[in-house]
PDB file of C-alpha atoms in Angstrom:
ATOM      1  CA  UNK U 273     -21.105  -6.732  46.983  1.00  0.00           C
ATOM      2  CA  UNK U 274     -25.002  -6.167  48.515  1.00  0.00           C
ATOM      3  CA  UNK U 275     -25.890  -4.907  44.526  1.00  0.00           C
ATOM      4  CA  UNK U 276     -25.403  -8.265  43.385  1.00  0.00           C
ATOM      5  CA  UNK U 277     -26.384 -10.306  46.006  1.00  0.00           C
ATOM      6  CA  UNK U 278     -29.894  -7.963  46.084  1.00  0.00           C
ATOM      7  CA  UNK U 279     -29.986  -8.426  41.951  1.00  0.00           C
ATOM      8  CA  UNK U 280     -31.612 -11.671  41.623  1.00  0.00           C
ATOM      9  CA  UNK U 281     -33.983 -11.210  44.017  1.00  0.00           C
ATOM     10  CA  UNK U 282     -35.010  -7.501  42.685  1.00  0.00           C
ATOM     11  CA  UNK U 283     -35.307  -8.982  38.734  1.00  0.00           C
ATOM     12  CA  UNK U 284     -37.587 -11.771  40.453  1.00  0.00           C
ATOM     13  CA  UNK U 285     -39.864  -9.401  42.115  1.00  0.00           C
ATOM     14  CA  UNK U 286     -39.850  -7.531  38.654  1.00  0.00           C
ATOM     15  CA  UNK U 287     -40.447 -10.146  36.379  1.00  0.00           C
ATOM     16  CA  UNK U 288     -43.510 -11.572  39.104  1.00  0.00           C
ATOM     17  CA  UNK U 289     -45.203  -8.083  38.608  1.00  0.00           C
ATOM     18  CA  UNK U 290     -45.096  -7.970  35.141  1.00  0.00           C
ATOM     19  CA  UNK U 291     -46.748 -11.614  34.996  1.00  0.00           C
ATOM     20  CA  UNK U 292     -49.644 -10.165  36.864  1.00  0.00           C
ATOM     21  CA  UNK U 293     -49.879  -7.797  34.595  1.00  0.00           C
ATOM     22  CA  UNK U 294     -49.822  -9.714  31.925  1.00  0.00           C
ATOM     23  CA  UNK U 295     -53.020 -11.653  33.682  1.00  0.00           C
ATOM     24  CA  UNK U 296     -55.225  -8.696  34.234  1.00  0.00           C
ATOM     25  CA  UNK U 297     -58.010  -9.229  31.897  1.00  0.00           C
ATOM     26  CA  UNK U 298     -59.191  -5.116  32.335  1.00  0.00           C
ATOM     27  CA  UNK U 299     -55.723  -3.785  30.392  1.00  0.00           C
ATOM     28  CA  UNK U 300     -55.452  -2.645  26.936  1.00  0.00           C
ATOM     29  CA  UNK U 301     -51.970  -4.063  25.383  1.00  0.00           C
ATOM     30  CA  UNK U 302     -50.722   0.294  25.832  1.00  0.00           C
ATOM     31  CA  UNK U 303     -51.780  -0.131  29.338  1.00  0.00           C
ATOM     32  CA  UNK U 304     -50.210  -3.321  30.399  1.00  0.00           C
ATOM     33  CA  UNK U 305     -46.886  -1.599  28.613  1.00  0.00           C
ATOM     34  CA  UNK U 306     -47.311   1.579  30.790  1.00  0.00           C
ATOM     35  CA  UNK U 307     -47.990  -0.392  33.979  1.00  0.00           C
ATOM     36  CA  UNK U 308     -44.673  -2.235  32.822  1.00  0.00           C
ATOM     37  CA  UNK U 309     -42.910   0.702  32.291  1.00  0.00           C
ATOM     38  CA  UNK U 310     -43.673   2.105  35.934  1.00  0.00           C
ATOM     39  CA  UNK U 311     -42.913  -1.285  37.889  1.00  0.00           C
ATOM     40  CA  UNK U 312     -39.153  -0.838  36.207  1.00  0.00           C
ATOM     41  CA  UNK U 313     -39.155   2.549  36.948  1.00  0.00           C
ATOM     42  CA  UNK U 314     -40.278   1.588  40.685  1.00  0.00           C
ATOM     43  CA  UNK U 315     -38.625  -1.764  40.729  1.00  0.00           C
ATOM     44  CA  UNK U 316     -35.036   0.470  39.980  1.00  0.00           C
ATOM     45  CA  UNK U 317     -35.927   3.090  42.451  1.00  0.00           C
ATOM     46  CA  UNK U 318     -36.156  -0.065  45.053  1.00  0.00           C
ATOM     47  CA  UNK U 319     -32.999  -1.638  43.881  1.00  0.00           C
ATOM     48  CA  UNK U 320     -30.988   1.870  44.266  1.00  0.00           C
ATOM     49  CA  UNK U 321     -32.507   2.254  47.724  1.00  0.00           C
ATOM     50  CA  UNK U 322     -31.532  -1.411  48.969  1.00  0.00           C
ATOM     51  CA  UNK U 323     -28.110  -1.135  47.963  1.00  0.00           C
ATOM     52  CA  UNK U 324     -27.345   1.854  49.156  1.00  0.00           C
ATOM     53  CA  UNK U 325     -29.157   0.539  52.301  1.00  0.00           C
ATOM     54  CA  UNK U 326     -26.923  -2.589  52.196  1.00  0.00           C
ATOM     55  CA  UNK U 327     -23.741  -0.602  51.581  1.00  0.00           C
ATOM     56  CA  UNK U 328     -24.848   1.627  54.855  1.00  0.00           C
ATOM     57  CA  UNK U 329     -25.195  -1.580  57.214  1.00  0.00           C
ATOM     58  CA  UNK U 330     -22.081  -3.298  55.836  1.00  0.00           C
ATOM     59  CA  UNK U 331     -19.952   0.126  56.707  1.00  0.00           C
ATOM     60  CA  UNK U 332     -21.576   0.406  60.125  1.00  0.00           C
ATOM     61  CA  UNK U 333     -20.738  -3.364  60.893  1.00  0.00           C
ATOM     62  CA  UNK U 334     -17.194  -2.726  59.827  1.00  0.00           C
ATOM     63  CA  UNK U 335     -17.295   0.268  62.385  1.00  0.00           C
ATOM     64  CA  UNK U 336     -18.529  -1.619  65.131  1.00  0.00           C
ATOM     65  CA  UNK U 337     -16.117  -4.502  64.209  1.00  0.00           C
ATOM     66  CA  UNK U 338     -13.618  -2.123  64.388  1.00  0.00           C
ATOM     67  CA  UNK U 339     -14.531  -0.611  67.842  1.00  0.00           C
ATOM     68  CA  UNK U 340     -14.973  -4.342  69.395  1.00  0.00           C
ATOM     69  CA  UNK U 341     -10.979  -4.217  68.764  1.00  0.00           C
ATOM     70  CA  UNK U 342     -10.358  -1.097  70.524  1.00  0.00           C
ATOM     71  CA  UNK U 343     -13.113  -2.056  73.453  1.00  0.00           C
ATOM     72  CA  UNK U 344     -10.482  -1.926  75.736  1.00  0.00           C
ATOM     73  CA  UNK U 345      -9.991   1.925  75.004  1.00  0.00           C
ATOM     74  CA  UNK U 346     -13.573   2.951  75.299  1.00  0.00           C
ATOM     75  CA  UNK U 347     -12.679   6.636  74.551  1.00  0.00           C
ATOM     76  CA  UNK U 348     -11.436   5.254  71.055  1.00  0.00           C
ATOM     77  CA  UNK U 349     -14.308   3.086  70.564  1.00  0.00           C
ATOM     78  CA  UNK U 350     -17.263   5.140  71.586  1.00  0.00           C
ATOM     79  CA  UNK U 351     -16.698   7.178  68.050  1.00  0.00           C
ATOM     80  CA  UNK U 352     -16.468   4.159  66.192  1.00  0.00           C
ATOM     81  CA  UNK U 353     -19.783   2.707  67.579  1.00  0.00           C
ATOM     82  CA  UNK U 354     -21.792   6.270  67.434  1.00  0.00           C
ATOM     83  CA  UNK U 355     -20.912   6.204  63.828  1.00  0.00           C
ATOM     84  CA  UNK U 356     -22.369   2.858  63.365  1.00  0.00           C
ATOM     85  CA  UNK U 357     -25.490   3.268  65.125  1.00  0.00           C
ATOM     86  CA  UNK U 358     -25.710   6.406  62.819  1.00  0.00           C
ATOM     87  CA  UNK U 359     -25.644   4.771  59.866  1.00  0.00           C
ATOM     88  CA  UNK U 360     -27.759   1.498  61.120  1.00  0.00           C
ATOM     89  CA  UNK U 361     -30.208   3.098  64.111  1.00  0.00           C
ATOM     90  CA  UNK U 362     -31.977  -0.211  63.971  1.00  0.00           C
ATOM     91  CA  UNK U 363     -29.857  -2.513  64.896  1.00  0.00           C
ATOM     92  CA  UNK U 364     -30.002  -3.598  68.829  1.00  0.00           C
ATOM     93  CA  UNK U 365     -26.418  -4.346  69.133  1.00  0.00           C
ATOM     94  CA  UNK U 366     -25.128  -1.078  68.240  1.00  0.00           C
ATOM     95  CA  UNK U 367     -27.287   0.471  70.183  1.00  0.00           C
ATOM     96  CA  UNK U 368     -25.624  -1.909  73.149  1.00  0.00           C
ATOM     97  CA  UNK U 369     -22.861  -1.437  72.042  1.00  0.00           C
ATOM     98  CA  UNK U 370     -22.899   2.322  72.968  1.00  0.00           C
ATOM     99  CA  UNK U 371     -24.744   1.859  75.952  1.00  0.00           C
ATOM    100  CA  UNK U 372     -21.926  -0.093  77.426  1.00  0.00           C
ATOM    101  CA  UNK U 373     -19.081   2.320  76.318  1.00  0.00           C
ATOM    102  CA  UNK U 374     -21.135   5.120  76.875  1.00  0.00           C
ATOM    103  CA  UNK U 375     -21.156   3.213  81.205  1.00  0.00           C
ATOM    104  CA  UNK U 376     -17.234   3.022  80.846  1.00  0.00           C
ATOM    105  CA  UNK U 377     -16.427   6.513  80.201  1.00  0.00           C
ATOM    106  CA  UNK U 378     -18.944   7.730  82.962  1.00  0.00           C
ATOM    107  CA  UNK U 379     -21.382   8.948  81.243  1.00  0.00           C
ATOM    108  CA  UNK U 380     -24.392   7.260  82.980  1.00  0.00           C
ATOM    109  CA  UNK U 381     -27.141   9.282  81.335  1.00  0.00           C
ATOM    110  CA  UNK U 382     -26.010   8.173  77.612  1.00  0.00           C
ATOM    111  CA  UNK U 383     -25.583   5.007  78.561  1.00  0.00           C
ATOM    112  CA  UNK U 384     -29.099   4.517  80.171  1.00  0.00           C
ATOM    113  CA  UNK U 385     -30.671   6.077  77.015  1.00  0.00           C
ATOM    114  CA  UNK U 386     -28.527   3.967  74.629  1.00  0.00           C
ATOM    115  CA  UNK U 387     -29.629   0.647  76.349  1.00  0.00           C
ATOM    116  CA  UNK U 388     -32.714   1.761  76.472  1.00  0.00           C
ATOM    117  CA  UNK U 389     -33.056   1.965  72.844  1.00  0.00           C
ATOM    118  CA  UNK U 390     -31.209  -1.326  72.848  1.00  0.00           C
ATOM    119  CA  UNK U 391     -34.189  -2.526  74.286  1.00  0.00           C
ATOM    120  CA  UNK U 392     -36.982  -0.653  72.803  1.00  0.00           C
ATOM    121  CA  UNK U 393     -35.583  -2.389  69.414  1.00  0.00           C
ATOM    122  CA  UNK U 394     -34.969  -6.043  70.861  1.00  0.00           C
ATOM    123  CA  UNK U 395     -36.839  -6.245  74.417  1.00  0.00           C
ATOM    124  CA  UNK U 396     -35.851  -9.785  74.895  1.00  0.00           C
ATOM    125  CA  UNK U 397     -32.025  -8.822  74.708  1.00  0.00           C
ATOM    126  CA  UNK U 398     -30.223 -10.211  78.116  1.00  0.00           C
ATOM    127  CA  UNK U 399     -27.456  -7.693  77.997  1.00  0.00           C
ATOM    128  CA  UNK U 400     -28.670  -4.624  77.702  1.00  0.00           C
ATOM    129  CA  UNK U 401     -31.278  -6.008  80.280  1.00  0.00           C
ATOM    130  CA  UNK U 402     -28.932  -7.024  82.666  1.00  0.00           C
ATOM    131  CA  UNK U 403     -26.814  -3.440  82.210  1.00  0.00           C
ATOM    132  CA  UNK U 404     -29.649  -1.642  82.543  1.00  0.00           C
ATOM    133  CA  UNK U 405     -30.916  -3.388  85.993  1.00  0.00           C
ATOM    134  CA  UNK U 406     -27.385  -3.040  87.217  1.00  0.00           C
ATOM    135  CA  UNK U 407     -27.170   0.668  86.533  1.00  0.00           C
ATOM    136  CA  UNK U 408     -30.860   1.412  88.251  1.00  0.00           C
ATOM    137  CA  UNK U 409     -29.129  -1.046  91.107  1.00  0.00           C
ATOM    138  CA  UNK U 410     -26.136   1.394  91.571  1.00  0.00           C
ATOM    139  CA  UNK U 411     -28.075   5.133  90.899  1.00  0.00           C
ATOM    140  CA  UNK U 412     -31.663   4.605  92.378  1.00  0.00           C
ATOM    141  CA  UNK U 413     -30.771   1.472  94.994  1.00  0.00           C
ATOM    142  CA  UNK U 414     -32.227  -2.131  94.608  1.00  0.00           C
ATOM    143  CA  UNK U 415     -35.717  -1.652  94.908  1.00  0.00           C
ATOM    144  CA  UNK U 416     -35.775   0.833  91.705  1.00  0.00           C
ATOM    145  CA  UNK U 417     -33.914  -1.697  90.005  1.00  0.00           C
ATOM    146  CA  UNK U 418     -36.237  -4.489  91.071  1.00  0.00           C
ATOM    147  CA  UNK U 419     -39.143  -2.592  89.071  1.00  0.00           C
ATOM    148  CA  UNK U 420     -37.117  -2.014  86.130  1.00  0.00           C
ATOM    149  CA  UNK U 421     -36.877  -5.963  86.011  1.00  0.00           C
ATOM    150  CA  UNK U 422     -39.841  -6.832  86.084  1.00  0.00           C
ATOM    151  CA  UNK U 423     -40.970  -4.523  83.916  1.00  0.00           C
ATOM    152  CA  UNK U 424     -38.237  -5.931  81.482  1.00  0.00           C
ATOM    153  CA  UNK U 425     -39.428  -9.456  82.198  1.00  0.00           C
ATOM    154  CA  UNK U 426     -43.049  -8.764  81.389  1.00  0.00           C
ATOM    155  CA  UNK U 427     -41.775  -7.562  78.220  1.00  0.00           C
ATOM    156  CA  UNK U 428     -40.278 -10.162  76.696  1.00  0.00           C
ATOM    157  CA  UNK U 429     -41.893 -12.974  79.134  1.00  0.00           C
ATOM    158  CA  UNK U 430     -40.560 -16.100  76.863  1.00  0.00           C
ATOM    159  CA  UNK U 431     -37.060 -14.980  78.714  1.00  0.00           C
ATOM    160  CA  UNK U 432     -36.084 -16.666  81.313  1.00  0.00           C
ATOM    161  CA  UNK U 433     -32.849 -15.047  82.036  1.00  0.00           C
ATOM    162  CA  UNK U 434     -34.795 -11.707  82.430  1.00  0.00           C
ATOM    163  CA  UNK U 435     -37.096 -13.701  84.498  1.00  0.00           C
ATOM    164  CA  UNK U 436     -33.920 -14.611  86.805  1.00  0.00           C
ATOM    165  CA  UNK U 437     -32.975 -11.073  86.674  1.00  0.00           C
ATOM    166  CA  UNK U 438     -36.114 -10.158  88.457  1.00  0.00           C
ATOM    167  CA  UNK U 439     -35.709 -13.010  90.719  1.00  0.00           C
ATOM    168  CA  UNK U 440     -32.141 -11.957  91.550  1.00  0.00           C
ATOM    169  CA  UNK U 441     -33.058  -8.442  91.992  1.00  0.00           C
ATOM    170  CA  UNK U 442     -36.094  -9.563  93.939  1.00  0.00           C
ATOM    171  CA  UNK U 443     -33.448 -10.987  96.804  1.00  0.00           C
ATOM    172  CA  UNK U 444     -31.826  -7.876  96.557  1.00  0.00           C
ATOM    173  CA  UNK U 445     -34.428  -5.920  97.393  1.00  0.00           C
ATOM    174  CA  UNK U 446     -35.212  -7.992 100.413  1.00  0.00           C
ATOM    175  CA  UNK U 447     -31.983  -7.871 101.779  1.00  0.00           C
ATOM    176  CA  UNK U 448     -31.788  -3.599 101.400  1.00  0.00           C
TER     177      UNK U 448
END
């Protein structure tokens, strides 16, 4: 349950706040209360928000779990996984996740767009990389997708896969 394992750390915070408090030399003992008083207030606020934040990622991993069982059916999947990425829009592998399904039912435009975002959240991720170079290989011919490497590559330049992806595409290009 995220509301208990977020607890402990929340009443920590909390109870770290309220020793500064205590500390601050300027306070009157009605002040220190009211300053108290507001860090619960805030301090509940913040736990409310993180579980329900918690509860939102644990259903959109259960949704993408459930469309990495269907994969093989992309038209049933590709609901699934847009329902996951709507809940959790931050996490990279959702967002590949669609960009890959989106490639399997033909739709080329979604699927650029979602693996872009894949990569605007985690440049240094090797599959959405490699997708992406392979789909600017097929639409726009080698050379296009030889940019779009190293472009990637300069990105996220501790890679070396996406350096090899540049390289690859780089012999590509010379053969077109």
């Amino acid at each position: 349950d995220p509301a208990l394992a977020a607890a402990p750390f929340l009443r920590r915070r909390l109870h770290q706040a309220w020793e500064l408090v205590m500390r601050e030399p300027g306070l009157s003992a009605a002040e220190r209360r009211a300053v108290q008083a507001t860090q619960w207030l805030a301090a509940r606020a913040d736990a409310q928000g993180t579980v329900e934040g918690l509860q939102r990622i644990a259903r959109a991993d259960a949704l993408l779990d459930r469309a990495k069982v269907q994969m093989d059916d992309p038209g049933q999947a590709l609901p699934l996984v847009e329902e996951a990425l709507a809940l959790d829009p931050e996490d990279p592998s959702k967002a590949l996740a669609l960009g890959l399904l989106r490639l399997a039912v033909g739709d080329m435009a979604g699927g650029e767009a979602a693996l872009l975002a894949a990569l605007a959240l985690s440049p240094a991720d090797e599959r959405a990389a490699a997708a992406l170079i392979a789909l600017r290989d097929a639409l726009e011919g080698p050379v296009a997708a030889l940019h779009l490497a190293e472009r990637l590559a300069l990105a996220a330049p501790t890679v070396p896969r996406l350096w090899s992806l540049a390289a690859d595409q780089a012999l590509a290009a010379g053969d077109a």
